[in-house]
Coordinates of N, CA and C in Angstrom, one line a residue:
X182 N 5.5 -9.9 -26.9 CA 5.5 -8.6 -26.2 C 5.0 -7.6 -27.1
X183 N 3.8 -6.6 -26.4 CA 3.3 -5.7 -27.2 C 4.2 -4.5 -27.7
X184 N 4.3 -3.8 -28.7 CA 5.0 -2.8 -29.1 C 4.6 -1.7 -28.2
X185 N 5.7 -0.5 -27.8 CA 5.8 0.6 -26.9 C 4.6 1.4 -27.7
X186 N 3.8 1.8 -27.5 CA 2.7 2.9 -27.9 C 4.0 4.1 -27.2
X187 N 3.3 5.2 -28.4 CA 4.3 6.3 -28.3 C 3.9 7.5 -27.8
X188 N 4.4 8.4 -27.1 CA 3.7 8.9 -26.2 C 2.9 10.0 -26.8
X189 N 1.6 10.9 -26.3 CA 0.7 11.4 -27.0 C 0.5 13.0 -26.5
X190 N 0.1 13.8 -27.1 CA 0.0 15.6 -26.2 C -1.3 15.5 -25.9
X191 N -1.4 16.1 -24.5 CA -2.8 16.2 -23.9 C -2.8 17.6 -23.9
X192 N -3.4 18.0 -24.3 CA -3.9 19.9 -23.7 C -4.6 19.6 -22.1
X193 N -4.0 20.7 -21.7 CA -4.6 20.9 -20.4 C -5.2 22.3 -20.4
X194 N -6.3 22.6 -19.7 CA -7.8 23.3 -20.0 C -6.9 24.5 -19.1
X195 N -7.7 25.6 -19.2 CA -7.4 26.8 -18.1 C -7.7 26.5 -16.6
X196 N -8.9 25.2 -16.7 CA -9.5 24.9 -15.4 C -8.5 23.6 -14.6
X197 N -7.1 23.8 -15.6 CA -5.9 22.7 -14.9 C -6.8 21.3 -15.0
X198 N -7.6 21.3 -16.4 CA -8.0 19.7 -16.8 C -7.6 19.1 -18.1
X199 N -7.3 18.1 -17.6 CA -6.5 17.1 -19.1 C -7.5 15.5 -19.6
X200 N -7.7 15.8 -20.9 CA -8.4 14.8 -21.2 C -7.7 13.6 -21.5
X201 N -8.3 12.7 -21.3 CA -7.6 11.4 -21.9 C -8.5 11.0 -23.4
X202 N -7.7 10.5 -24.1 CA -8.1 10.2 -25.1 C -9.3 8.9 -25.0
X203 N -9.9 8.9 -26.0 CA -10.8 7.5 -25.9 C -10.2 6.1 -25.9
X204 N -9.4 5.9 -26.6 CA -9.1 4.7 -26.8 C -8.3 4.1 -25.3
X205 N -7.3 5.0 -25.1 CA -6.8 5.0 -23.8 C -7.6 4.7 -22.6
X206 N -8.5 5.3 -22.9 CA -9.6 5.8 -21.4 C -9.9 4.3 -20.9
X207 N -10.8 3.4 -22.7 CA -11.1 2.3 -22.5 C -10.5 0.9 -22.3
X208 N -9.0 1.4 -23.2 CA -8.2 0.2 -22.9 C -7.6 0.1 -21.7
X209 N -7.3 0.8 -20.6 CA -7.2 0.7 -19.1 C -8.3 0.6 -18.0
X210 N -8.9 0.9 -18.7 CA -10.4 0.6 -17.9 C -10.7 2.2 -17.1
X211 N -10.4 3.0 -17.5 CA -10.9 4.3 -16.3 C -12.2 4.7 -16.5
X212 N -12.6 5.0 -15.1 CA -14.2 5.4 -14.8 C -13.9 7.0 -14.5
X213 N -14.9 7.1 -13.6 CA -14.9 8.5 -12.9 C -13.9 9.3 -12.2
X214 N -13.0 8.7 -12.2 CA -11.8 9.0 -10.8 C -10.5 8.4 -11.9
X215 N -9.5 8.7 -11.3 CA -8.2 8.4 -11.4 C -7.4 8.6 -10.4
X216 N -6.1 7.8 -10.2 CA -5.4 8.3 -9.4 C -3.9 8.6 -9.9
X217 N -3.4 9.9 -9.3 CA -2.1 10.7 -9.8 C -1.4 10.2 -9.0
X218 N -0.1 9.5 -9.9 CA 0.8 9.4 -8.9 C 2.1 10.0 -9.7
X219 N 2.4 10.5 -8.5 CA 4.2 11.7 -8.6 C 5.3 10.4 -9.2
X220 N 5.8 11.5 -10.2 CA 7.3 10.0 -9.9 C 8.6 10.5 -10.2
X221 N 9.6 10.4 -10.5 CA 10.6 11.0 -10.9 C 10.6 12.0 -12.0
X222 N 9.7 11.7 -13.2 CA 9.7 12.4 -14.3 C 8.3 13.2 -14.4
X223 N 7.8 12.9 -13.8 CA 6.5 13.9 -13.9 C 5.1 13.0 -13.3
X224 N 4.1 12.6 -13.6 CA 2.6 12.0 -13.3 C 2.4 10.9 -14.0
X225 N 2.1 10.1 -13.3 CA 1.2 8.9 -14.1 C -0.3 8.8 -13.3
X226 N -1.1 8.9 -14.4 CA -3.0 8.7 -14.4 C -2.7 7.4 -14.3
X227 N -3.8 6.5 -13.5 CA -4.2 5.6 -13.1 C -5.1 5.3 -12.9
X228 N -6.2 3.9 -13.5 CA -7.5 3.9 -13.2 C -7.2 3.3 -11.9
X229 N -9.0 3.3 -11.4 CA -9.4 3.3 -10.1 C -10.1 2.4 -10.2
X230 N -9.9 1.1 -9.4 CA -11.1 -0.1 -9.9 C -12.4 0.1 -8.8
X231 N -13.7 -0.3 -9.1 CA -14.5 -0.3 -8.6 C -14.8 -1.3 -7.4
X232 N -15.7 -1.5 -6.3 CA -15.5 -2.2 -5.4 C -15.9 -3.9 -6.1
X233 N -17.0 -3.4 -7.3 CA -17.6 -4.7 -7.9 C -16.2 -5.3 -8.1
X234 N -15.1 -4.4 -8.8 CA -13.7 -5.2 -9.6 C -13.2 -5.2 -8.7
X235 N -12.9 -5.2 -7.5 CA -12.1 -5.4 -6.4 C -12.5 -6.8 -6.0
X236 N -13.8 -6.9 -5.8 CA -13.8 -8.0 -5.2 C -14.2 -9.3 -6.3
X237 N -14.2 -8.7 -7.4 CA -13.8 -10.2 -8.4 C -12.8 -10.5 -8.4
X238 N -11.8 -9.7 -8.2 CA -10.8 -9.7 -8.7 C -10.2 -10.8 -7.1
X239 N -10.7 -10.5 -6.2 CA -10.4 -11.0 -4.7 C -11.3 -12.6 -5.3
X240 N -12.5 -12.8 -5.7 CA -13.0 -13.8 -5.8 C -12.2 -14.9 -6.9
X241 N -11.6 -14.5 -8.1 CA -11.1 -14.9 -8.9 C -9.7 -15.5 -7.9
X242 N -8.6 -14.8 -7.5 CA -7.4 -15.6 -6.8 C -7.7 -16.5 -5.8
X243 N -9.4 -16.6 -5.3 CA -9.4 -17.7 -4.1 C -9.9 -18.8 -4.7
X244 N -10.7 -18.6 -5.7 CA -11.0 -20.1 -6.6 C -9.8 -20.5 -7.5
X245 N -8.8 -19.3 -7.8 CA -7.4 -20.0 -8.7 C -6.4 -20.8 -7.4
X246 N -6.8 -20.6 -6.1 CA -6.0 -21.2 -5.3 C -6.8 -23.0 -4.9
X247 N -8.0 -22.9 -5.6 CA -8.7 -23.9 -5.4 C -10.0 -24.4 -4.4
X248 N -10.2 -23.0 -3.8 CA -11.5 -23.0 -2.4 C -12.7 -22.9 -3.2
X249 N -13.6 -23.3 -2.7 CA -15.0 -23.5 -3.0 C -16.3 -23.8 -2.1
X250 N -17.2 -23.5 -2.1 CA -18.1 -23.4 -1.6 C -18.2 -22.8 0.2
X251 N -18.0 -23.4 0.8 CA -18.5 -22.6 2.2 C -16.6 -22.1 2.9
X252 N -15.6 -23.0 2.8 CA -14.5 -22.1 2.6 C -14.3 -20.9 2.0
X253 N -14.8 -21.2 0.6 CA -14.7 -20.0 0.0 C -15.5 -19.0 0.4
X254 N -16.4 -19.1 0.6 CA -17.0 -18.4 1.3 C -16.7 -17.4 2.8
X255 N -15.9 -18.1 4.0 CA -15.0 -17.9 4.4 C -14.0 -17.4 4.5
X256 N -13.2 -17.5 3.5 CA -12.1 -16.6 3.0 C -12.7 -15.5 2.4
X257 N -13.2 -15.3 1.7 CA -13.8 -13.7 0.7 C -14.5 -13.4 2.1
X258 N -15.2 -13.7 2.7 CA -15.3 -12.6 3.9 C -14.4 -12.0 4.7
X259 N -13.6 -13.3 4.8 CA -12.2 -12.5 5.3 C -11.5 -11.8 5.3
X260 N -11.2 -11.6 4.0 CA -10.3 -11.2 3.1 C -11.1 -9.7 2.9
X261 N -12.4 -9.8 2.1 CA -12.8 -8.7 1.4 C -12.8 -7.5 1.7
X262 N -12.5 -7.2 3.4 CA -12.1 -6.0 4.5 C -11.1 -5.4 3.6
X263 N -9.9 -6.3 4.0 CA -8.7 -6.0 3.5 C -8.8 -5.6 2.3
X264 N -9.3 -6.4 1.0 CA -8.7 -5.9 -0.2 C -9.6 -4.5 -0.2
X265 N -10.6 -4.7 0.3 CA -11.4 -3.1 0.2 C -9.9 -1.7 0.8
X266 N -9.6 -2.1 1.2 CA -8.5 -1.0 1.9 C -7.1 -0.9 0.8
X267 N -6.9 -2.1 0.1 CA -5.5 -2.2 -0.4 C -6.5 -2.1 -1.9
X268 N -5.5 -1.3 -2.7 CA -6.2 -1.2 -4.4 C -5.3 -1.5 -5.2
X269 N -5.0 -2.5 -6.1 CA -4.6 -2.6 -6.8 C -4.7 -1.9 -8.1
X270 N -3.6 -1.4 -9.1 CA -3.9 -0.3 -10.0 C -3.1 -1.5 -11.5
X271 N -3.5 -1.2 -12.5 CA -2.7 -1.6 -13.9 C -1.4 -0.3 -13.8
X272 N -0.3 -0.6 -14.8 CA 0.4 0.1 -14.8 C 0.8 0.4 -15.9
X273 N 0.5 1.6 -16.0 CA 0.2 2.2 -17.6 C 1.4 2.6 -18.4
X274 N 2.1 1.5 -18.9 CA 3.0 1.5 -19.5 C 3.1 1.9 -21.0
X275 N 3.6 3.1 -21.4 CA 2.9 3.8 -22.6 C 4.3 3.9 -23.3

C-alpha cells in the first residue's frame, strides 16, 4: 500500500483559479477539463478521461472477459453508446 501524500497549498488567483501542481497534474492523468465534485469537507478535482480513454478502457474489460473478433466487435458497439454517457473518474486519494 502506497504511503498517504500529504496534503499541499494551492493559491487561488483573483480570477477564482487554482493551479495544480505538475507532478499531480501528470500522475492522475488531467487534461484540459476537470471535474469538481462537492463533498462534505470541501472539493475534490478530478480528471476527465478522453473519449480515446473511454473507449480503451471499454475495449480492454471486453477482451479481459474473453470476446474477440466479430463479437467483440459487437459488444464495443454496443456498449460504446453507453460508456460514452457514463465516465468513469480515478479517485484522488491524497
Amino acid at each position: 500500500m502506497a504511503a498517504k501524500e500529504k496534503p499541499r497549498i494551492a493559491k487561488i488567483s483573483a480570477q477564482m483559479q487554482v493551479r495544480i501542481p505538475r507532478d499531480l497534474y501528470e500522475k492522475y492523468g488531467f487534461g484540459n477539463e476537470a471535474e469538481i465534485v462537492p463533498t462534505k469537507t470541501g472539493i475534490e478535482f478530478r480528471p476527465i478521461k478522453s473519449e480515446t480513454e473511454k473507449c480503451a478502457d471499454l475495449l480492454e474489460a471486453l477482451v479481459s472477459e474473453g470476446l474477440s473478433g466479430e463479437e467483440l466487435l459487437a459488444r464495443f458497439r454496443a456498449e460504446a453508446g453507453s460508456a460514452a454517457e457514463s465516465v468513469e473518474y480515478q479517485v484522488l486519494n491524497l
